[in-house]
mmCIF file of C-alpha atoms and ligand atoms in Angstrom:
data_model
loop_
_atom_site.group_PDB
_atom_site.id
_atom_site.type_symbol
_atom_site.label_atom_id
_atom_site.label_comp_id
_atom_site.label_asym_id
_atom_site.label_seq_id
_atom_site.Cartn_x
_atom_site.Cartn_y
_atom_site.Cartn_z
ATOM 1 C CA MET A 1 239.666 65.404 -94.429
ATOM 2 C CA VAL A 2 239.351 68.858 -95.905
ATOM 3 C CA LEU A 3 240.476 69.069 -99.481
ATOM 4 C CA LEU A 4 241.328 72.237 -101.266
ATOM 5 C CA HIS A 5 240.532 72.372 -104.903
ATOM 6 C CA LEU A 6 242.299 73.902 -107.777
ATOM 7 C CA PRO A 7 240.329 75.933 -110.235
ATOM 8 C CA LYS A 8 238.582 73.843 -112.819
ATOM 9 C CA LEU A 9 240.671 73.513 -115.937
ATOM 10 C CA PRO A 10 239.525 73.913 -119.483
ATOM 11 C CA SER A 11 239.683 70.630 -121.325
ATOM 12 C CA THR A 12 241.427 71.789 -124.460
ATOM 13 C CA ILE A 13 245.042 72.520 -125.166
ATOM 14 C CA LEU A 14 245.515 76.214 -125.534
ATOM 15 C CA THR A 15 248.219 77.678 -127.646
ATOM 16 C CA PRO A 16 248.824 81.323 -126.933
ATOM 17 C CA LEU A 17 251.636 82.249 -129.248
ATOM 18 C CA SER A 18 250.853 80.408 -132.427
ATOM 19 C CA SER A 19 248.635 77.671 -133.703
ATOM 20 C CA SER A 20 251.254 75.042 -132.924
ATOM 21 C CA PRO A 21 251.370 73.372 -129.507
ATOM 22 C CA ILE A 22 253.570 74.780 -126.753
ATOM 23 C CA PHE A 23 256.693 72.734 -126.240
ATOM 24 C CA LEU A 24 258.453 73.278 -122.974
ATOM 25 C CA ARG A 25 261.469 71.357 -121.875
ATOM 26 C CA THR A 26 261.484 70.351 -118.295
ATOM 27 C CA HIS A 27 264.237 70.135 -115.748
ATOM 28 C CA PHE A 28 263.147 66.657 -114.808
ATOM 29 C CA LEU A 29 266.060 65.083 -116.562
ATOM 30 C CA ASN A 30 268.057 62.394 -114.926
ATOM 31 C CA PRO A 31 271.395 64.105 -114.219
ATOM 32 C CA ASN A 32 273.508 61.170 -115.152
ATOM 33 C CA PRO A 33 272.715 58.959 -118.103
ATOM 34 C CA ASN A 34 274.793 56.172 -116.529
ATOM 35 C CA ALA A 35 273.016 56.310 -113.209
ATOM 36 C CA THR A 36 271.051 53.329 -111.958
ATOM 37 C CA LYS A 37 267.588 54.829 -112.406
ATOM 38 C CA THR A 38 266.545 54.590 -116.024
ATOM 39 C CA PRO A 39 267.317 57.879 -117.724
ATOM 40 C CA ARG A 40 264.247 59.777 -118.687
ATOM 41 C CA PRO A 41 263.924 61.081 -122.192
ATOM 42 C CA LEU A 42 263.693 64.758 -122.801
ATOM 43 C CA LEU A 43 260.154 65.585 -121.887
ATOM 44 C CA LEU A 44 258.107 67.534 -124.303
ATOM 45 C CA PHE A 45 254.681 68.258 -123.134
ATOM 46 C CA SER A 46 251.892 69.946 -124.845
ATOM 47 C CA THR A 47 249.096 67.551 -124.179
ATOM 48 C CA LEU A 48 246.437 67.889 -121.585
ATOM 49 C CA THR A 49 246.840 65.250 -118.929
ATOM 50 C CA LEU A 50 244.718 66.571 -116.099
ATOM 51 C CA PRO A 51 241.142 65.420 -116.242
ATOM 52 C CA ALA A 52 239.148 68.617 -116.277
ATOM 53 C CA SER A 53 236.432 67.288 -114.049
ATOM 54 C CA GLU A 54 238.556 65.896 -111.232
ATOM 55 C CA PRO A 55 239.626 68.276 -108.490
ATOM 56 C CA THR A 56 243.196 68.142 -107.281
ATOM 57 C CA PRO A 57 243.816 67.362 -103.637
ATOM 58 C CA ILE A 58 246.364 69.618 -101.993
ATOM 59 C CA ASP A 59 247.606 69.357 -98.468
ATOM 60 C CA PRO A 60 244.911 70.601 -96.142
ATOM 61 C CA HIS A 61 247.494 72.640 -94.229
ATOM 62 C CA THR A 62 248.817 74.671 -97.100
ATOM 63 C CA PRO A 63 247.156 77.824 -98.302
ATOM 64 C CA GLU A 64 245.822 77.940 -101.816
ATOM 65 C CA PRO A 65 248.313 79.548 -104.196
ATOM 66 C CA THR A 66 247.696 83.257 -104.467
ATOM 67 C CA PRO A 67 248.153 85.300 -107.618
ATOM 68 C CA HIS A 68 251.276 87.315 -107.207
ATOM 69 C CA LEU A 69 253.451 87.998 -110.204
ATOM 70 C CA GLN A 70 252.528 88.713 -113.750
ATOM 71 C CA LEU A 71 254.940 86.640 -115.790
ATOM 72 C CA PRO A 72 254.957 85.912 -119.485
ATOM 73 C CA LEU A 73 254.366 82.263 -120.323
ATOM 74 C CA HIS A 74 257.908 81.622 -121.504
ATOM 75 C CA LYS A 75 259.236 82.618 -118.083
ATOM 76 C CA LEU A 76 257.093 80.109 -116.228
ATOM 77 C CA PHE A 77 258.264 76.732 -115.057
ATOM 78 C CA VAL A 78 255.704 74.181 -116.105
ATOM 79 C CA PRO A 79 256.054 70.761 -114.479
ATOM 80 C CA PRO A 80 255.599 67.815 -116.819
ATOM 81 C CA GLU A 81 252.116 66.471 -117.405
ATOM 82 C CA THR A 82 250.721 69.854 -116.526
ATOM 83 C CA HIS A 83 248.189 71.625 -118.588
ATOM 84 C CA VAL A 84 248.803 75.308 -119.127
ATOM 85 C CA PRO A 85 245.509 77.134 -118.776
ATOM 86 C CA LEU A 86 245.508 80.113 -121.024
ATOM 87 C CA ASP A 87 242.947 82.328 -119.470
ATOM 88 C CA THR A 88 244.866 84.651 -117.218
ATOM 89 C CA PRO A 89 242.927 84.307 -113.939
ATOM 90 C CA THR A 90 243.125 80.496 -114.022
ATOM 91 C CA LEU A 91 246.795 80.570 -114.919
ATOM 92 C CA THR A 92 247.796 83.081 -112.247
ATOM 93 C CA ALA A 93 245.827 81.184 -109.603
ATOM 94 C CA ARG A 94 247.997 78.176 -110.311
ATOM 95 C CA ILE A 95 251.340 79.951 -109.995
ATOM 96 C CA LEU A 96 252.954 79.489 -106.600
ATOM 97 C CA LYS A 97 253.196 82.828 -104.830
ATOM 98 C CA GLY A 98 256.511 84.642 -105.232
ATOM 99 C CA SER A 99 257.722 82.209 -107.867
ATOM 100 C CA ASN A 100 257.483 81.313 -111.554
ATOM 101 C CA ILE A 101 256.260 77.800 -110.781
ATOM 102 C CA LEU A 102 253.015 76.368 -111.983
ATOM 103 C CA LEU A 103 251.341 73.967 -109.590
ATOM 104 C CA SER A 104 250.654 70.485 -110.919
ATOM 105 C CA ASN A 105 248.517 67.573 -109.795
ATOM 106 C CA TYR A 106 251.619 66.048 -108.246
ATOM 107 C CA ALA A 107 251.776 68.665 -105.476
ATOM 108 C CA THR A 108 250.489 66.439 -102.680
ATOM 109 C CA ASP A 109 251.904 65.388 -99.294
ATOM 110 C CA SER A 110 254.093 68.438 -99.029
ATOM 111 C CA GLN A 111 254.130 68.952 -95.262
ATOM 112 C CA VAL A 112 257.079 67.951 -93.095
ATOM 113 C CA ALA A 113 255.924 65.857 -90.147
ATOM 114 C CA GLN A 114 259.256 64.364 -89.188
ATOM 115 C CA ALA A 115 262.902 65.179 -89.853
ATOM 116 C CA GLU A 116 266.050 63.478 -88.670
ATOM 117 C CA PHE A 117 269.736 63.701 -89.401
ATOM 118 C CA VAL A 118 270.927 60.455 -90.976
ATOM 119 C CA LYS A 119 274.575 60.715 -91.962
ATOM 120 C CA SER A 120 277.494 62.760 -93.248
ATOM 121 C CA SER A 121 279.346 61.453 -96.277
ATOM 122 C CA VAL A 122 282.507 62.600 -97.972
ATOM 123 C CA ARG A 123 281.944 60.631 -101.162
ATOM 124 C CA THR A 124 278.870 60.094 -103.302
ATOM 125 C CA GLU A 125 279.291 56.320 -102.916
ATOM 126 C CA ASP A 126 278.923 56.662 -99.155
ATOM 127 C CA CYS A 127 275.548 58.409 -99.320
ATOM 128 C CA PRO A 128 272.408 56.490 -98.223
ATOM 129 C CA SER A 129 271.572 53.697 -100.616
ATOM 130 C CA ASP A 130 267.863 53.235 -99.920
ATOM 131 C CA GLY A 131 266.837 54.869 -103.201
ATOM 132 C CA LEU A 132 264.685 57.615 -101.669
ATOM 133 C CA PRO A 133 264.435 60.816 -103.727
ATOM 134 C CA GLU A 134 266.443 63.803 -102.542
ATOM 135 C CA PHE A 135 266.914 67.553 -102.924
ATOM 136 C CA ALA A 136 270.308 69.147 -102.418
ATOM 137 C CA LEU A 137 270.666 72.625 -100.907
ATOM 138 C CA VAL A 138 273.735 74.532 -101.988
ATOM 139 C CA GLY A 139 274.857 78.145 -101.933
ATOM 140 C CA ARG A 140 277.556 80.597 -100.988
ATOM 141 C CA SER A 141 278.531 80.543 -97.344
ATOM 142 C CA ASN A 142 276.278 82.872 -95.355
ATOM 143 C CA VAL A 143 273.513 82.770 -97.973
ATOM 144 C CA GLY A 144 271.066 81.481 -95.351
ATOM 145 C CA LYS A 145 271.188 77.753 -96.093
ATOM 146 C CA SER A 146 271.023 76.568 -92.476
ATOM 147 C CA SER A 147 268.242 79.025 -91.692
ATOM 148 C CA LEU A 148 266.250 77.796 -94.682
ATOM 149 C CA LEU A 149 266.749 74.160 -93.774
ATOM 150 C CA ASN A 150 265.555 74.823 -90.230
ATOM 151 C CA SER A 151 262.590 76.781 -91.530
ATOM 152 C CA LEU A 152 261.596 73.993 -93.937
ATOM 153 C CA VAL A 153 261.568 71.375 -91.213
ATOM 154 C CA ARG A 154 260.298 73.816 -88.541
ATOM 155 C CA ARG A 155 263.128 72.879 -86.248
ATOM 156 C CA LYS A 156 265.297 75.619 -84.829
ATOM 157 C CA LYS A 157 268.537 73.751 -84.759
ATOM 158 C CA LEU A 158 268.415 70.745 -87.048
ATOM 159 C CA ALA A 159 270.842 72.323 -89.503
ATOM 160 C CA LEU A 160 273.339 72.898 -86.731
ATOM 161 C CA THR A 161 274.231 69.258 -87.251
ATOM 162 C CA SER A 162 275.800 70.245 -90.558
ATOM 163 C CA LYS A 163 277.747 73.036 -88.892
ATOM 164 C CA LYS A 164 279.473 70.816 -86.357
ATOM 165 C CA PRO A 165 283.232 70.537 -86.784
ATOM 166 C CA GLY A 166 284.084 68.014 -89.466
ATOM 167 C CA LYS A 167 280.661 68.115 -91.072
ATOM 168 C CA THR A 168 280.699 71.451 -92.863
ATOM 169 C CA GLN A 169 282.596 69.909 -95.758
ATOM 170 C CA CYS A 170 280.371 66.840 -95.997
ATOM 171 C CA ILE A 171 277.244 65.766 -97.801
ATOM 172 C CA ASN A 172 274.731 65.777 -94.940
ATOM 173 C CA HIS A 173 271.533 63.776 -95.328
ATOM 174 C CA PHE A 174 268.334 64.589 -93.423
ATOM 175 C CA ARG A 175 265.475 62.136 -93.841
ATOM 176 C CA ILE A 176 262.010 63.698 -94.052
ATOM 177 C CA ASN A 177 258.823 61.790 -93.221
ATOM 178 C CA ASP A 178 260.823 58.580 -93.704
ATOM 179 C CA SER A 179 260.301 59.008 -97.417
ATOM 180 C CA TRP A 180 262.694 61.569 -98.904
ATOM 181 C CA TYR A 181 265.896 63.468 -98.140
ATOM 182 C CA LEU A 182 266.996 67.047 -97.790
ATOM 183 C CA VAL A 183 270.710 67.168 -98.423
ATOM 184 C CA ASP A 184 272.907 69.934 -97.078
ATOM 185 C CA LEU A 185 276.001 70.433 -99.221
ATOM 186 C CA PRO A 186 279.091 72.455 -98.279
ATOM 187 C CA GLY A 187 278.751 76.190 -98.841
ATOM 188 C CA TYR A 188 281.035 77.553 -101.534
ATOM 189 C CA GLY A 189 282.954 80.805 -101.797
ATOM 190 C CA TYR A 190 284.696 80.808 -98.437
ATOM 191 C CA ALA A 191 287.339 83.462 -98.970
ATOM 192 C CA SER A 192 289.442 82.092 -96.153
ATOM 193 C CA ALA A 193 289.500 78.414 -97.113
ATOM 194 C CA PRO A 194 292.783 77.078 -98.477
ATOM 195 C CA GLN A 195 292.803 76.630 -102.242
ATOM 196 C CA GLU A 196 293.363 72.829 -102.156
ATOM 197 C CA LEU A 197 290.439 72.344 -99.796
ATOM 198 C CA ARG A 198 288.206 74.462 -101.991
ATOM 199 C CA MET A 199 289.149 72.397 -105.033
ATOM 200 C CA ASP A 200 288.419 69.224 -103.130
ATOM 201 C CA TRP A 201 284.894 70.294 -102.096
ATOM 202 C CA GLU A 202 284.213 71.365 -105.611
ATOM 203 C CA LYS A 203 285.332 68.025 -106.926
ATOM 204 C CA PHE A 204 283.181 65.925 -104.645
ATOM 205 C CA THR A 205 280.167 68.237 -104.887
ATOM 206 C CA LYS A 206 280.304 68.076 -108.674
ATOM 207 C CA ASP A 207 280.769 64.330 -108.519
ATOM 208 C CA TYR A 208 277.656 64.156 -106.340
ATOM 209 C CA PHE A 209 275.645 66.284 -108.795
ATOM 210 C CA LEU A 210 276.714 64.191 -111.753
ATOM 211 C CA ASN A 211 276.396 60.746 -110.237
ATOM 212 C CA ARG A 212 273.727 60.770 -107.570
ATOM 213 C CA SER A 213 270.921 58.911 -109.311
ATOM 214 C CA THR A 214 268.313 59.782 -106.659
ATOM 215 C CA LEU A 215 268.930 63.536 -106.881
ATOM 216 C CA VAL A 216 265.652 65.066 -108.051
ATOM 217 C CA SER A 217 266.779 68.690 -108.107
ATOM 218 C CA VAL A 218 269.505 70.952 -106.808
ATOM 219 C CA PHE A 219 268.209 73.953 -104.880
ATOM 220 C CA LEU A 220 270.696 76.719 -105.539
ATOM 221 C CA LEU A 221 270.409 79.457 -102.910
ATOM 222 C CA ILE A 222 271.045 83.015 -104.028
ATOM 223 C CA ASP A 223 271.027 86.016 -101.695
ATOM 224 C CA ALA A 224 268.373 88.361 -103.124
ATOM 225 C CA SER A 225 269.361 91.224 -100.838
ATOM 226 C CA ILE A 226 272.554 91.923 -102.796
ATOM 227 C CA PRO A 227 273.475 92.044 -106.479
ATOM 228 C CA ALA A 228 274.529 88.798 -108.173
ATOM 229 C CA LYS A 229 278.005 87.490 -107.415
ATOM 230 C CA GLN A 230 280.226 86.056 -110.099
ATOM 231 C CA ILE A 231 280.645 82.771 -108.256
ATOM 232 C CA ASP A 232 276.858 82.273 -108.115
ATOM 233 C CA LEU A 233 276.589 82.874 -111.834
ATOM 234 C CA GLU A 234 279.364 80.372 -112.441
ATOM 235 C CA TYR A 235 277.604 77.798 -110.299
ATOM 236 C CA ALA A 236 274.302 78.275 -112.121
ATOM 237 C CA SER A 237 276.105 78.109 -115.443
ATOM 238 C CA TRP A 238 277.840 74.841 -114.522
ATOM 239 C CA LEU A 239 274.548 73.260 -113.445
ATOM 240 C CA GLY A 240 272.891 74.429 -116.656
ATOM 241 C CA GLN A 241 275.678 73.160 -118.885
ATOM 242 C CA ASN A 242 275.593 69.794 -117.189
ATOM 243 C CA GLN A 243 271.809 69.575 -117.361
ATOM 244 C CA ILE A 244 271.460 69.156 -113.624
ATOM 245 C CA PRO A 245 267.872 69.949 -112.667
ATOM 246 C CA MET A 246 267.966 73.141 -110.657
ATOM 247 C CA THR A 247 265.616 75.362 -108.690
ATOM 248 C CA ILE A 248 266.801 78.794 -107.618
ATOM 249 C CA ILE A 249 265.894 79.778 -104.080
ATOM 250 C CA PHE A 250 266.258 83.500 -103.547
ATOM 251 C CA THR A 251 266.970 84.063 -99.846
ATOM 252 C CA LYS A 252 266.667 87.077 -97.523
ATOM 253 C CA CYS A 253 263.808 88.637 -99.490
ATOM 254 C CA ASP A 254 262.716 90.459 -96.321
ATOM 255 C CA LYS A 255 265.796 92.717 -96.546
ATOM 256 C CA ARG A 256 264.390 95.646 -98.393
ATOM 257 C CA LYS A 257 266.624 98.556 -97.516
ATOM 258 C CA LYS A 258 267.843 99.702 -100.883
ATOM 259 C CA LYS A 259 270.788 101.827 -99.965
ATOM 260 C CA LYS A 260 272.200 99.436 -97.451
ATOM 261 C CA ASN A 261 272.123 96.505 -99.837
ATOM 262 C CA GLY A 262 273.755 97.700 -103.013
ATOM 263 C CA GLY A 263 271.013 99.907 -104.351
ATOM 264 C CA LYS A 264 268.393 97.349 -105.364
ATOM 265 C CA ARG A 265 265.376 95.687 -103.862
ATOM 266 C CA PRO A 266 265.137 91.865 -103.741
ATOM 267 C CA GLU A 267 262.739 91.663 -106.686
ATOM 268 C CA GLU A 268 265.132 93.754 -108.795
ATOM 269 C CA ASN A 269 268.040 91.474 -107.870
ATOM 270 C CA VAL A 270 265.855 88.476 -108.672
ATOM 271 C CA ASN A 271 265.126 89.888 -112.124
ATOM 272 C CA ASP A 272 268.747 90.795 -112.723
ATOM 273 C CA PHE A 273 269.916 87.327 -111.780
ATOM 274 C CA GLN A 274 267.517 85.747 -114.217
ATOM 275 C CA GLU A 275 268.631 88.031 -116.992
ATOM 276 C CA LEU A 276 272.225 87.089 -116.271
ATOM 277 C CA ILE A 277 271.636 83.331 -116.350
ATOM 278 C CA HIS A 278 269.145 83.427 -119.192
ATOM 279 C CA GLY A 279 271.682 82.143 -121.719
ATOM 280 C CA PHE A 280 272.585 79.043 -119.682
ATOM 281 C CA PHE A 281 269.168 77.406 -119.994
ATOM 282 C CA GLU A 282 266.859 76.445 -122.798
ATOM 283 C CA THR A 283 263.838 77.211 -120.667
ATOM 284 C CA ALA A 284 263.464 79.263 -117.517
ATOM 285 C CA PRO A 285 264.471 77.288 -114.419
ATOM 286 C CA PRO A 286 262.031 77.324 -111.515
ATOM 287 C CA TRP A 287 262.657 79.961 -108.846
ATOM 288 C CA ILE A 288 261.079 80.977 -105.543
ATOM 289 C CA MET A 289 261.523 84.070 -103.367
ATOM 290 C CA THR A 290 261.988 83.241 -99.689
ATOM 291 C CA SER A 291 262.790 84.600 -96.266
ATOM 292 C CA SER A 292 263.638 82.552 -93.231
ATOM 293 C CA VAL A 293 262.688 85.527 -91.068
ATOM 294 C CA THR A 294 259.100 85.786 -92.314
ATOM 295 C CA ASN A 295 258.865 82.196 -93.642
ATOM 296 C CA GLN A 296 257.977 83.624 -97.054
ATOM 297 C CA GLY A 297 258.228 80.871 -99.654
ATOM 298 C CA ARG A 298 258.386 78.034 -97.166
ATOM 299 C CA ASP A 299 255.136 76.336 -98.182
ATOM 300 C CA GLU A 300 255.840 77.100 -101.817
ATOM 301 C CA ILE A 301 259.197 75.312 -101.673
ATOM 302 C CA LEU A 302 257.571 72.302 -100.028
ATOM 303 C CA LEU A 303 254.810 72.174 -102.643
ATOM 304 C CA HIS A 304 257.367 72.446 -105.413
ATOM 305 C CA MET A 305 259.480 69.695 -103.849
ATOM 306 C CA ALA A 306 256.359 67.545 -103.510
ATOM 307 C CA GLN A 307 255.426 67.883 -107.157
ATOM 308 C CA LEU A 308 258.962 67.163 -108.344
ATOM 309 C CA ARG A 309 259.264 64.216 -105.978
ATOM 310 C CA ASN A 310 255.903 62.637 -106.747
ATOM 311 C CA TYR A 311 256.510 62.933 -110.455
ATOM 312 C CA TRP A 312 259.983 61.427 -110.049
ATOM 313 C CA LEU A 313 258.620 58.521 -108.012
ATOM 314 C CA LYS A 314 256.054 57.729 -110.656
ATOM 315 C CA HIS A 315 258.534 57.584 -113.541
HETATM 316 P P1 LIG B 401 274.631 79.625 -94.106
HETATM 317 O O1 LIG B 401 276.064 79.918 -93.841
HETATM 318 O O2 LIG B 401 274.325 79.638 -95.558
HETATM 319 O O3 LIG B 401 274.143 78.365 -93.424
HETATM 320 O O4 LIG B 401 273.793 80.841 -93.506
HETATM 321 P P2 LIG B 401 272.983 80.995 -92.145
HETATM 322 O O5 LIG B 401 271.676 80.313 -92.209
HETATM 323 O O6 LIG B 401 273.867 80.632 -91.015
HETATM 324 O O7 LIG B 401 272.692 82.562 -92.180
HETATM 325 C C1 LIG B 401 273.725 83.522 -92.310
HETATM 326 C C2 LIG B 401 273.254 84.843 -91.745
HETATM 327 O O8 LIG B 401 272.165 85.346 -92.511
HETATM 328 C C3 LIG B 401 272.735 84.726 -90.318
HETATM 329 O O9 LIG B 401 273.104 85.913 -89.633
HETATM 330 C C4 LIG B 401 271.233 84.660 -90.483
HETATM 331 O O10 LIG B 401 270.526 85.136 -89.358
HETATM 332 C C5 LIG B 401 271.014 85.551 -91.690
HETATM 333 N N1 LIG B 401 269.843 85.114 -92.466
HETATM 334 C C6 LIG B 401 269.596 83.895 -92.941
HETATM 335 N N2 LIG B 401 268.431 83.852 -93.607
HETATM 336 C C7 LIG B 401 267.922 85.101 -93.553
HETATM 337 C C8 LIG B 401 266.723 85.707 -94.068
HETATM 338 O O11 LIG B 401 265.884 85.097 -94.726
HETATM 339 N N3 LIG B 401 266.571 87.056 -93.819
HETATM 340 C C9 LIG B 401 267.475 87.777 -93.108
HETATM 341 N N4 LIG B 401 267.215 89.068 -92.914
HETATM 342 N N5 LIG B 401 268.599 87.233 -92.613
HETATM 343 C C10 LIG B 401 268.827 85.913 -92.822
#
């Protein structure tokens, strides 16, 4: 088997801003302290946990992360038990392309070999009870959620299952590689939906976020081709306030026509959105720029999911 290797890491803890260690809070918190899985304490990590001499295996199919964005350290998402290399070339080589996410040793087994629809549930209690870790996709209607889901599993129509009558308002579980779930949640912000129905979806989606003990992270989809919408900001704010681990997936990053799309390019909208949600979080949440047309960000999302999942499984 071919193994790709990460750059060799220095074996000391580096502290760029002061002589004290860097303390970064992670988003790997258990959403609900009453949930069945033992709640994890707030994770503070400043210690080196990667052995400097051992190379990290990454999926043979995925390209090595490419340097892409220059981001200050405080804007990076650092997974737990991850050493932050302080020399710039090493650090940038470990940031997933088009994201603020540092790659950790947990980023293994990221590829999707098998995907199947399992069930639609209207209540959290009815969701699968096999204890497998899961990631929930949520976003405004038309944000590109179905397209992203199909792109992640490389199946043209898998997400159509969620669009069948009666299932659009459900929690739809798709089992991946028989070992984890992608969960498609109802889109929000339908202008035409009756108010009572909207309230109802909100109630059960929030209940799911707060009580689903196997939820590793919510993936909040935001359309990067247009300026931020109030409802998206409210959603991000609610997740932040409730300490629900969240990754922002910026969709439609291939749409680059400034004038047509509200005057700004995707990367400008991405920056604006982060500025706007800055106050809701103690540390920068992870984010990735994607396009279901070009498959930009697809492998990066899967690597990020793998590192969150593998860490979650181990703790
Ligand atoms: P959903 O309602 O969130 O499931 O959104 P869909 O996946 O059905 O997509 C809504 C519309 O956006 C469709 O016309 C898609 O073809 C389009 N779309 C989705 N993703 C992308 C993308 O990455 N780039 C572009 N240019 N269009 C997209």
